[in-house]
PDB file of N, CA and C in Angstrom:
ATOM      1  N   MET A   1      -2.339  12.263 -19.853  1.00  0.00           N
ATOM      2  CA  MET A   1      -3.586  12.845 -20.326  1.00  0.00           C
ATOM      3  C   MET A   1      -3.701  12.608 -21.813  1.00  0.00           C
ATOM      4  N   PRO A   2      -4.831  12.111 -22.263  1.00  0.00           N
ATOM      5  CA  PRO A   2      -5.022  11.939 -23.706  1.00  0.00           C
ATOM      6  C   PRO A   2      -4.968  13.292 -24.414  1.00  0.00           C
ATOM      7  N   HIS A   3      -4.200  13.355 -25.489  1.00  0.00           N
ATOM      8  CA  HIS A   3      -4.006  14.629 -26.165  1.00  0.00           C
ATOM      9  C   HIS A   3      -4.717  14.714 -27.508  1.00  0.00           C
ATOM     10  N   SER A   4      -4.961  13.586 -28.148  1.00  0.00           N
ATOM     11  CA  SER A   4      -5.645  13.669 -29.437  1.00  0.00           C
ATOM     12  C   SER A   4      -7.104  14.043 -29.186  1.00  0.00           C
ATOM     13  N   PRO A   5      -7.735  14.721 -30.129  1.00  0.00           N
ATOM     14  CA  PRO A   5      -9.145  15.100 -29.945  1.00  0.00           C
ATOM     15  C   PRO A   5     -10.056  13.894 -29.722  1.00  0.00           C
ATOM     16  N   GLU A   6      -9.774  12.778 -30.397  1.00  0.00           N
ATOM     17  CA  GLU A   6     -10.609  11.589 -30.237  1.00  0.00           C
ATOM     18  C   GLU A   6     -10.471  11.004 -28.832  1.00  0.00           C
ATOM     19  N   GLU A   7      -9.217  10.895 -28.356  1.00  0.00           N
ATOM     20  CA  GLU A   7      -9.002  10.361 -27.017  1.00  0.00           C
ATOM     21  C   GLU A   7      -9.595  11.277 -25.950  1.00  0.00           C
ATOM     22  N   LYS A   8      -9.421  12.571 -26.132  1.00  0.00           N
ATOM     23  CA  LYS A   8      -9.956  13.529 -25.166  1.00  0.00           C
ATOM     24  C   LYS A   8     -11.480  13.434 -25.107  1.00  0.00           C
ATOM     25  N   LYS A   9     -12.119  13.341 -26.263  1.00  0.00           N
ATOM     26  CA  LYS A   9     -13.578  13.225 -26.312  1.00  0.00           C
ATOM     27  C   LYS A   9     -14.044  11.952 -25.614  1.00  0.00           C
ATOM     28  N   LYS A  10     -13.326  10.858 -25.841  1.00  0.00           N
ATOM     29  CA  LYS A  10     -13.672   9.574 -25.240  1.00  0.00           C
ATOM     30  C   LYS A  10     -13.545   9.630 -23.711  1.00  0.00           C
ATOM     31  N   VAL A  11     -12.458  10.225 -23.221  1.00  0.00           N
ATOM     32  CA  VAL A  11     -12.239  10.326 -21.780  1.00  0.00           C
ATOM     33  C   VAL A  11     -13.291  11.234 -21.142  1.00  0.00           C
ATOM     34  N   LEU A  12     -13.585  12.346 -21.776  1.00  0.00           N
ATOM     35  CA  LEU A  12     -14.607  13.252 -21.221  1.00  0.00           C
ATOM     36  C   LEU A  12     -15.977  12.586 -21.190  1.00  0.00           C
ATOM     37  N   ALA A  13     -16.290  11.768 -22.180  1.00  0.00           N
ATOM     38  CA  ALA A  13     -17.562  11.034 -22.177  1.00  0.00           C
ATOM     39  C   ALA A  13     -17.604  10.067 -20.997  1.00  0.00           C
ATOM     40  N   ARG A  14     -16.484   9.422 -20.708  1.00  0.00           N
ATOM     41  CA  ARG A  14     -16.418   8.521 -19.545  1.00  0.00           C
ATOM     42  C   ARG A  14     -16.672   9.293 -18.254  1.00  0.00           C
ATOM     43  N   VAL A  15     -16.058  10.464 -18.140  1.00  0.00           N
ATOM     44  CA  VAL A  15     -16.224  11.278 -16.931  1.00  0.00           C
ATOM     45  C   VAL A  15     -17.691  11.679 -16.765  1.00  0.00           C
ATOM     46  N   LYS A  16     -18.331  12.035 -17.853  1.00  0.00           N
ATOM     47  CA  LYS A  16     -19.747  12.427 -17.775  1.00  0.00           C
ATOM     48  C   LYS A  16     -20.615  11.242 -17.360  1.00  0.00           C
ATOM     49  N   ARG A  17     -20.290  10.038 -17.849  1.00  0.00           N
ATOM     50  CA  ARG A  17     -21.041   8.851 -17.426  1.00  0.00           C
ATOM     51  C   ARG A  17     -20.833   8.589 -15.935  1.00  0.00           C
ATOM     52  N   ILE A  18     -19.604   8.745 -15.471  1.00  0.00           N
ATOM     53  CA  ILE A  18     -19.317   8.545 -14.047  1.00  0.00           C
ATOM     54  C   ILE A  18     -20.074   9.568 -13.211  1.00  0.00           C
ATOM     55  N   ARG A  19     -20.107  10.811 -13.678  1.00  0.00           N
ATOM     56  CA  ARG A  19     -20.865  11.848 -12.966  1.00  0.00           C
ATOM     57  C   ARG A  19     -22.338  11.454 -12.881  1.00  0.00           C
ATOM     58  N   GLY A  20     -22.884  10.942 -13.964  1.00  0.00           N
ATOM     59  CA  GLY A  20     -24.277  10.490 -13.959  1.00  0.00           C
ATOM     60  C   GLY A  20     -24.498   9.356 -12.972  1.00  0.00           C
ATOM     61  N   GLN A  21     -23.546   8.424 -12.924  1.00  0.00           N
ATOM     62  CA  GLN A  21     -23.652   7.320 -11.963  1.00  0.00           C
ATOM     63  C   GLN A  21     -23.595   7.833 -10.531  1.00  0.00           C
ATOM     64  N   CYS A  22     -22.724   8.797 -10.264  1.00  0.00           N
ATOM     65  CA  CYS A  22     -22.624   9.378  -8.918  1.00  0.00           C
ATOM     66  C   CYS A  22     -23.901  10.123  -8.546  1.00  0.00           C
ATOM     67  N   ASP A  23     -24.460  10.830  -9.498  1.00  0.00           N
ATOM     68  CA  ASP A  23     -25.730  11.526  -9.246  1.00  0.00           C
ATOM     69  C   ASP A  23     -26.835  10.526  -8.919  1.00  0.00           C
ATOM     70  N   ALA A  24     -26.867   9.418  -9.651  1.00  0.00           N
ATOM     71  CA  ALA A  24     -27.875   8.380  -9.391  1.00  0.00           C
ATOM     72  C   ALA A  24     -27.673   7.763  -8.007  1.00  0.00           C
ATOM     73  N   LEU A  25     -26.420   7.562  -7.623  1.00  0.00           N
ATOM     74  CA  LEU A  25     -26.129   7.034  -6.289  1.00  0.00           C
ATOM     75  C   LEU A  25     -26.592   8.014  -5.220  1.00  0.00           C
ATOM     76  N   GLU A  26     -26.329   9.289  -5.425  1.00  0.00           N
ATOM     77  CA  GLU A  26     -26.766  10.298  -4.452  1.00  0.00           C
ATOM     78  C   GLU A  26     -28.291  10.287  -4.303  1.00  0.00           C
ATOM     79  N   ARG A  27     -28.986  10.221  -5.427  1.00  0.00           N
ATOM     80  CA  ARG A  27     -30.460  10.178  -5.369  1.00  0.00           C
ATOM     81  C   ARG A  27     -30.942   8.935  -4.634  1.00  0.00           C
ATOM     82  N   ALA A  28     -30.296   7.794  -4.898  1.00  0.00           N
ATOM     83  CA  ALA A  28     -30.691   6.546  -4.228  1.00  0.00           C
ATOM     84  C   ALA A  28     -30.470   6.644  -2.724  1.00  0.00           C
ATOM     85  N   LEU A  29     -29.347   7.226  -2.325  1.00  0.00           N
ATOM     86  CA  LEU A  29     -29.073   7.372  -0.900  1.00  0.00           C
ATOM     87  C   LEU A  29     -30.057   8.329  -0.237  1.00  0.00           C
ATOM     88  N   GLU A  30     -30.358   9.435  -0.927  1.00  0.00           N
ATOM     89  CA  GLU A  30     -31.319  10.392  -0.379  1.00  0.00           C
ATOM     90  C   GLU A  30     -32.706   9.779  -0.253  1.00  0.00           C
ATOM     91  N   ALA A  31     -33.049   8.876  -1.162  1.00  0.00           N
ATOM     92  CA  ALA A  31     -34.373   8.236  -1.141  1.00  0.00           C
ATOM     93  C   ALA A  31     -34.429   7.065  -0.174  1.00  0.00           C
ATOM     94  N   GLY A  32     -33.283   6.702   0.410  1.00  0.00           N
ATOM     95  CA  GLY A  32     -33.269   5.582   1.351  1.00  0.00           C
ATOM     96  C   GLY A  32     -33.369   4.236   0.663  1.00  0.00           C
ATOM     97  N   ALA A  33     -32.748   4.087  -0.470  1.00  0.00           N
ATOM     98  CA  ALA A  33     -32.795   2.833  -1.235  1.00  0.00           C
ATOM     99  C   ALA A  33     -32.200   1.688  -0.418  1.00  0.00           C
ATOM    100  N   ASP A  34     -32.590   0.475  -0.784  1.00  0.00           N
ATOM    101  CA  ASP A  34     -32.046  -0.717  -0.143  1.00  0.00           C
ATOM    102  C   ASP A  34     -30.541  -0.815  -0.394  1.00  0.00           C
ATOM    103  N   CYS A  35     -29.874  -1.549   0.469  1.00  0.00           N
ATOM    104  CA  CYS A  35     -28.417  -1.676   0.393  1.00  0.00           C
ATOM    105  C   CYS A  35     -27.939  -2.336  -0.898  1.00  0.00           C
ATOM    106  N   ASN A  36     -28.621  -3.386  -1.359  1.00  0.00           N
ATOM    107  CA  ASN A  36     -28.150  -4.127  -2.520  1.00  0.00           C
ATOM    108  C   ASN A  36     -28.010  -3.250  -3.763  1.00  0.00           C
ATOM    109  N   PRO A  37     -29.033  -2.494  -4.149  1.00  0.00           N
ATOM    110  CA  PRO A  37     -28.851  -1.637  -5.319  1.00  0.00           C
ATOM    111  C   PRO A  37     -27.805  -0.533  -5.100  1.00  0.00           C
ATOM    112  N   VAL A  38     -27.682  -0.040  -3.882  1.00  0.00           N
ATOM    113  CA  VAL A  38     -26.680   0.978  -3.579  1.00  0.00           C
ATOM    114  C   VAL A  38     -25.284   0.386  -3.746  1.00  0.00           C
ATOM    115  N   LEU A  39     -25.084  -0.808  -3.204  1.00  0.00           N
ATOM    116  CA  LEU A  39     -23.784  -1.467  -3.344  1.00  0.00           C
ATOM    117  C   LEU A  39     -23.468  -1.773  -4.802  1.00  0.00           C
ATOM    118  N   GLN A  40     -24.473  -2.171  -5.564  1.00  0.00           N
ATOM    119  CA  GLN A  40     -24.260  -2.422  -6.994  1.00  0.00           C
ATOM    120  C   GLN A  40     -23.857  -1.143  -7.712  1.00  0.00           C
ATOM    121  N   GLN A  41     -24.473  -0.036  -7.358  1.00  0.00           N
ATOM    122  CA  GLN A  41     -24.141   1.246  -7.981  1.00  0.00           C
ATOM    123  C   GLN A  41     -22.722   1.669  -7.612  1.00  0.00           C
ATOM    124  N   ILE A  42     -22.344   1.459  -6.370  1.00  0.00           N
ATOM    125  CA  ILE A  42     -20.978   1.795  -5.951  1.00  0.00           C
ATOM    126  C   ILE A  42     -19.972   0.945  -6.723  1.00  0.00           C
ATOM    127  N   ALA A  43     -20.264  -0.338  -6.878  1.00  0.00           N
ATOM    128  CA  ALA A  43     -19.374  -1.220  -7.636  1.00  0.00           C
ATOM    129  C   ALA A  43     -19.280  -0.780  -9.095  1.00  0.00           C
ATOM    130  N   ALA A  44     -20.389  -0.354  -9.659  1.00  0.00           N
ATOM    131  CA  ALA A  44     -20.384   0.124 -11.051  1.00  0.00           C
ATOM    132  C   ALA A  44     -19.537   1.388 -11.185  1.00  0.00           C
ATOM    133  N   ILE A  45     -19.644   2.284 -10.215  1.00  0.00           N
ATOM    134  CA  ILE A  45     -18.842   3.512 -10.229  1.00  0.00           C
ATOM    135  C   ILE A  45     -17.362   3.171 -10.109  1.00  0.00           C
ATOM    136  N   ARG A  46     -17.044   2.254  -9.204  1.00  0.00           N
ATOM    137  CA  ARG A  46     -15.647   1.842  -9.041  1.00  0.00           C
ATOM    138  C   ARG A  46     -15.109   1.261 -10.352  1.00  0.00           C
ATOM    139  N   GLY A  47     -15.888   0.422 -11.020  1.00  0.00           N
ATOM    140  CA  GLY A  47     -15.466  -0.146 -12.298  1.00  0.00           C
ATOM    141  C   GLY A  47     -15.266   0.932 -13.347  1.00  0.00           C
ATOM    142  N   ALA A  48     -16.153   1.904 -13.371  1.00  0.00           N
ATOM    143  CA  ALA A  48     -16.044   2.993 -14.346  1.00  0.00           C
ATOM    144  C   ALA A  48     -14.803   3.841 -14.088  1.00  0.00           C
ATOM    145  N   VAL A  49     -14.516   4.122 -12.828  1.00  0.00           N
ATOM    146  CA  VAL A  49     -13.325   4.904 -12.482  1.00  0.00           C
ATOM    147  C   VAL A  49     -12.067   4.108 -12.821  1.00  0.00           C
ATOM    148  N   ASN A  50     -12.080   2.813 -12.553  1.00  0.00           N
ATOM    149  CA  ASN A  50     -10.933   1.979 -12.916  1.00  0.00           C
ATOM    150  C   ASN A  50     -10.714   1.976 -14.423  1.00  0.00           C
ATOM    151  N   GLY A  51     -11.781   1.913 -15.194  1.00  0.00           N
ATOM    152  CA  GLY A  51     -11.664   1.971 -16.650  1.00  0.00           C
ATOM    153  C   GLY A  51     -11.094   3.301 -17.117  1.00  0.00           C
ATOM    154  N   LEU A  52     -11.535   4.380 -16.502  1.00  0.00           N
ATOM    155  CA  LEU A  52     -11.013   5.712 -16.820  1.00  0.00           C
ATOM    156  C   LEU A  52      -9.526   5.795 -16.498  1.00  0.00           C
ATOM    157  N   MET A  53      -9.154   5.325 -15.325  1.00  0.00           N
ATOM    158  CA  MET A  53      -7.749   5.347 -14.927  1.00  0.00           C
ATOM    159  C   MET A  53      -6.911   4.533 -15.902  1.00  0.00           C
ATOM    160  N   SER A  54      -7.395   3.396 -16.282  1.00  0.00           N
ATOM    161  CA  SER A  54      -6.674   2.539 -17.221  1.00  0.00           C
ATOM    162  C   SER A  54      -6.473   3.227 -18.564  1.00  0.00           C
ATOM    163  N   GLU A  55      -7.512   3.871 -19.047  1.00  0.00           N
ATOM    164  CA  GLU A  55      -7.426   4.555 -20.340  1.00  0.00           C
ATOM    165  C   GLU A  55      -6.440   5.719 -20.315  1.00  0.00           C
ATOM    166  N   VAL A  56      -6.492   6.518 -19.250  1.00  0.00           N
ATOM    167  CA  VAL A  56      -5.589   7.662 -19.133  1.00  0.00           C
ATOM    168  C   VAL A  56      -4.152   7.172 -18.931  1.00  0.00           C
ATOM    169  N   MET A  57      -3.989   6.129 -18.124  1.00  0.00           N
ATOM    170  CA  MET A  57      -2.653   5.584 -17.896  1.00  0.00           C
ATOM    171  C   MET A  57      -2.064   5.020 -19.198  1.00  0.00           C
ATOM    172  N   GLU A  58      -2.880   4.349 -19.975  1.00  0.00           N
ATOM    173  CA  GLU A  58      -2.415   3.813 -21.256  1.00  0.00           C
ATOM    174  C   GLU A  58      -1.966   4.934 -22.191  1.00  0.00           C
ATOM    175  N   ALA A  59      -2.732   6.008 -22.250  1.00  0.00           N
ATOM    176  CA  ALA A  59      -2.354   7.155 -23.085  1.00  0.00           C
ATOM    177  C   ALA A  59      -1.033   7.748 -22.600  1.00  0.00           C
ATOM    178  N   HIS A  60      -0.879   7.825 -21.296  1.00  0.00           N
ATOM    179  CA  HIS A  60       0.359   8.364 -20.730  1.00  0.00           C
ATOM    180  C   HIS A  60       1.543   7.463 -21.068  1.00  0.00           C
ATOM    181  N   LEU A  61       1.348   6.171 -20.956  1.00  0.00           N
ATOM    182  CA  LEU A  61       2.415   5.228 -21.303  1.00  0.00           C
ATOM    183  C   LEU A  61       2.824   5.364 -22.764  1.00  0.00           C
ATOM    184  N   ARG A  62       1.847   5.460 -23.654  1.00  0.00           N
ATOM    185  CA  ARG A  62       2.151   5.630 -25.076  1.00  0.00           C
ATOM    186  C   ARG A  62       2.935   6.910 -25.309  1.00  0.00           C
ATOM    187  N   GLU A  63       2.530   7.976 -24.618  1.00  0.00           N
ATOM    188  CA  GLU A  63       3.203   9.266 -24.797  1.00  0.00           C
ATOM    189  C   GLU A  63       4.630   9.231 -24.238  1.00  0.00           C
ATOM    190  N   GLU A  64       4.793   8.665 -23.056  1.00  0.00           N
ATOM    191  CA  GLU A  64       6.103   8.656 -22.402  1.00  0.00           C
ATOM    192  C   GLU A  64       7.068   7.657 -23.026  1.00  0.00           C
ATOM    193  N   PHE A  65       6.580   6.498 -23.397  1.00  0.00           N
ATOM    194  CA  PHE A  65       7.472   5.438 -23.846  1.00  0.00           C
ATOM    195  C   PHE A  65       7.379   5.181 -25.347  1.00  0.00           C
ATOM    196  N   GLY A  66       6.587   5.952 -26.042  1.00  0.00           N
ATOM    197  CA  GLY A  66       6.480   5.808 -27.490  1.00  0.00           C
ATOM    198  C   GLY A  66       7.707   6.339 -28.213  1.00  0.00           C
ATOM    199  N   GLN A  67       8.430   7.195 -27.560  1.00  0.00           N
ATOM    200  CA  GLN A  67       9.660   7.774 -28.115  1.00  0.00           C
ATOM    201  C   GLN A  67      10.844   7.253 -27.302  1.00  0.00           C
ATOM    202  N   PRO A  68      11.987   7.048 -27.934  1.00  0.00           N
ATOM    203  CA  PRO A  68      13.157   6.619 -27.168  1.00  0.00           C
ATOM    204  C   PRO A  68      13.620   7.718 -26.217  1.00  0.00           C
ATOM    205  N   ALA A  69      14.152   7.306 -25.104  1.00  0.00           N
ATOM    206  CA  ALA A  69      14.685   8.260 -24.128  1.00  0.00           C
ATOM    207  C   ALA A  69      15.952   8.902 -24.688  1.00  0.00           C
ATOM    208  N   ARG A  70      16.156  10.159 -24.314  1.00  0.00           N
ATOM    209  CA  ARG A  70      17.355  10.873 -24.774  1.00  0.00           C
ATOM    210  C   ARG A  70      18.603  10.427 -24.016  1.00  0.00           C
ATOM    211  N   SER A  71      18.382   9.869 -22.820  1.00  0.00           N
ATOM    212  CA  SER A  71      19.524   9.451 -22.001  1.00  0.00           C
ATOM    213  C   SER A  71      19.075   8.371 -21.023  1.00  0.00           C
ATOM    214  N   ASP A  72      20.045   7.731 -20.395  1.00  0.00           N
ATOM    215  CA  ASP A  72      19.724   6.751 -19.357  1.00  0.00           C
ATOM    216  C   ASP A  72      19.013   7.428 -18.184  1.00  0.00           C
ATOM    217  N   ALA A  73      19.423   8.651 -17.887  1.00  0.00           N
ATOM    218  CA  ALA A  73      18.791   9.382 -16.787  1.00  0.00           C
ATOM    219  C   ALA A  73      17.316   9.650 -17.093  1.00  0.00           C
ATOM    220  N   GLN A  74      17.021  10.035 -18.328  1.00  0.00           N
ATOM    221  CA  GLN A  74      15.624  10.282 -18.693  1.00  0.00           C
ATOM    222  C   GLN A  74      14.822   8.984 -18.637  1.00  0.00           C
ATOM    223  N   ARG A  75      15.402   7.901 -19.117  1.00  0.00           N
ATOM    224  CA  ARG A  75      14.702   6.615 -19.071  1.00  0.00           C
ATOM    225  C   ARG A  75      14.425   6.234 -17.622  1.00  0.00           C
ATOM    226  N   GLY A  76      15.417   6.416 -16.741  1.00  0.00           N
ATOM    227  CA  GLY A  76      15.217   6.114 -15.323  1.00  0.00           C
ATOM    228  C   GLY A  76      14.140   6.975 -14.705  1.00  0.00           C
ATOM    229  N   ALA A  77      14.105   8.256 -15.071  1.00  0.00           N
ATOM    230  CA  ALA A  77      13.079   9.161 -14.545  1.00  0.00           C
ATOM    231  C   ALA A  77      11.687   8.742 -15.021  1.00  0.00           C
ATOM    232  N   ARG A  78      11.583   8.334 -16.282  1.00  0.00           N
ATOM    233  CA  ARG A  78      10.291   7.872 -16.816  1.00  0.00           C
ATOM    234  C   ARG A  78       9.795   6.643 -16.057  1.00  0.00           C
ATOM    235  N   VAL A  79      10.700   5.689 -15.865  1.00  0.00           N
ATOM    236  CA  VAL A  79      10.325   4.456 -15.164  1.00  0.00           C
ATOM    237  C   VAL A  79       9.937   4.766 -13.723  1.00  0.00           C
ATOM    238  N   ALA A  80      10.683   5.636 -13.052  1.00  0.00           N
ATOM    239  CA  ALA A  80      10.354   6.010 -11.670  1.00  0.00           C
ATOM    240  C   ALA A  80       8.991   6.681 -11.597  1.00  0.00           C
ATOM    241  N   GLU A  81       8.703   7.557 -12.549  1.00  0.00           N
ATOM    242  CA  GLU A  81       7.402   8.233 -12.562  1.00  0.00           C
ATOM    243  C   GLU A  81       6.271   7.226 -12.743  1.00  0.00           C
ATOM    244  N   MET A  82       6.434   6.310 -13.697  1.00  0.00           N
ATOM    245  CA  MET A  82       5.381   5.329 -13.934  1.00  0.00           C
ATOM    246  C   MET A  82       5.228   4.382 -12.752  1.00  0.00           C
ATOM    247  N   SER A  83       6.326   3.998 -12.129  1.00  0.00           N
ATOM    248  CA  SER A  83       6.253   3.132 -10.947  1.00  0.00           C
ATOM    249  C   SER A  83       5.474   3.819  -9.834  1.00  0.00           C
ATOM    250  N   SER A  84       5.753   5.091  -9.618  1.00  0.00           N
ATOM    251  CA  SER A  84       5.048   5.860  -8.597  1.00  0.00           C
ATOM    252  C   SER A  84       3.555   5.970  -8.924  1.00  0.00           C
ATOM    253  N   LEU A  85       3.248   6.240 -10.189  1.00  0.00           N
ATOM    254  CA  LEU A  85       1.859   6.353 -10.611  1.00  0.00           C
ATOM    255  C   LEU A  85       1.110   5.037 -10.401  1.00  0.00           C
ATOM    256  N   ILE A  86       1.725   3.953 -10.770  1.00  0.00           N
ATOM    257  CA  ILE A  86       1.083   2.646 -10.620  1.00  0.00           C
ATOM    258  C   ILE A  86       0.905   2.305  -9.149  1.00  0.00           C
ATOM    259  N   ARG A  87       1.927   2.586  -8.333  1.00  0.00           N
ATOM    260  CA  ARG A  87       1.798   2.326  -6.883  1.00  0.00           C
ATOM    261  C   ARG A  87       0.634   3.118  -6.290  1.00  0.00           C
ATOM    262  N   SER A  88       0.522   4.390  -6.645  1.00  0.00           N
ATOM    263  CA  SER A  88      -0.571   5.196  -6.081  1.00  0.00           C
ATOM    264  C   SER A  88      -1.921   4.704  -6.579  1.00  0.00           C
ATOM    265  N   TYR A  89      -1.983   4.197  -7.797  1.00  0.00           N
ATOM    266  CA  TYR A  89      -3.231   3.669  -8.352  1.00  0.00           C
ATOM    267  C   TYR A  89      -3.650   2.394  -7.630  1.00  0.00           C
ATOM    268  N   LEU A  90      -2.693   1.569  -7.268  1.00  0.00           N
ATOM    269  CA  LEU A  90      -3.009   0.282  -6.649  1.00  0.00           C
ATOM    270  C   LEU A  90      -3.315   0.367  -5.156  1.00  0.00           C
ATOM    271  N   LYS A  91      -3.163   1.517  -4.543  1.00  0.00           N
ATOM    272  CA  LYS A  91      -3.459   1.670  -3.110  1.00  0.00           C
ATOM    273  C   LYS A  91      -4.929   1.525  -2.844  1.00  0.00           C
TER     274      LYS A  91
END
């Protein structure tokens, strides 16, 4: 999770944009919009969510790996956590 005020503000702005995109998609579906614009909106939402995930993951990586590990066990735990996070993201 981004912890600096600037990073937090940036991430929250992304979330608000994604919410707006989802609201627009809902309105389009309720109005019976054609498939092409609906699919384009879904693709845009997916891209926005991927960008958000990338930004949060990058902040997490900086936080976790920006400092040296106190022990080999801690380093192994950090790597295992990040591997698990990346695997779940790529599903």
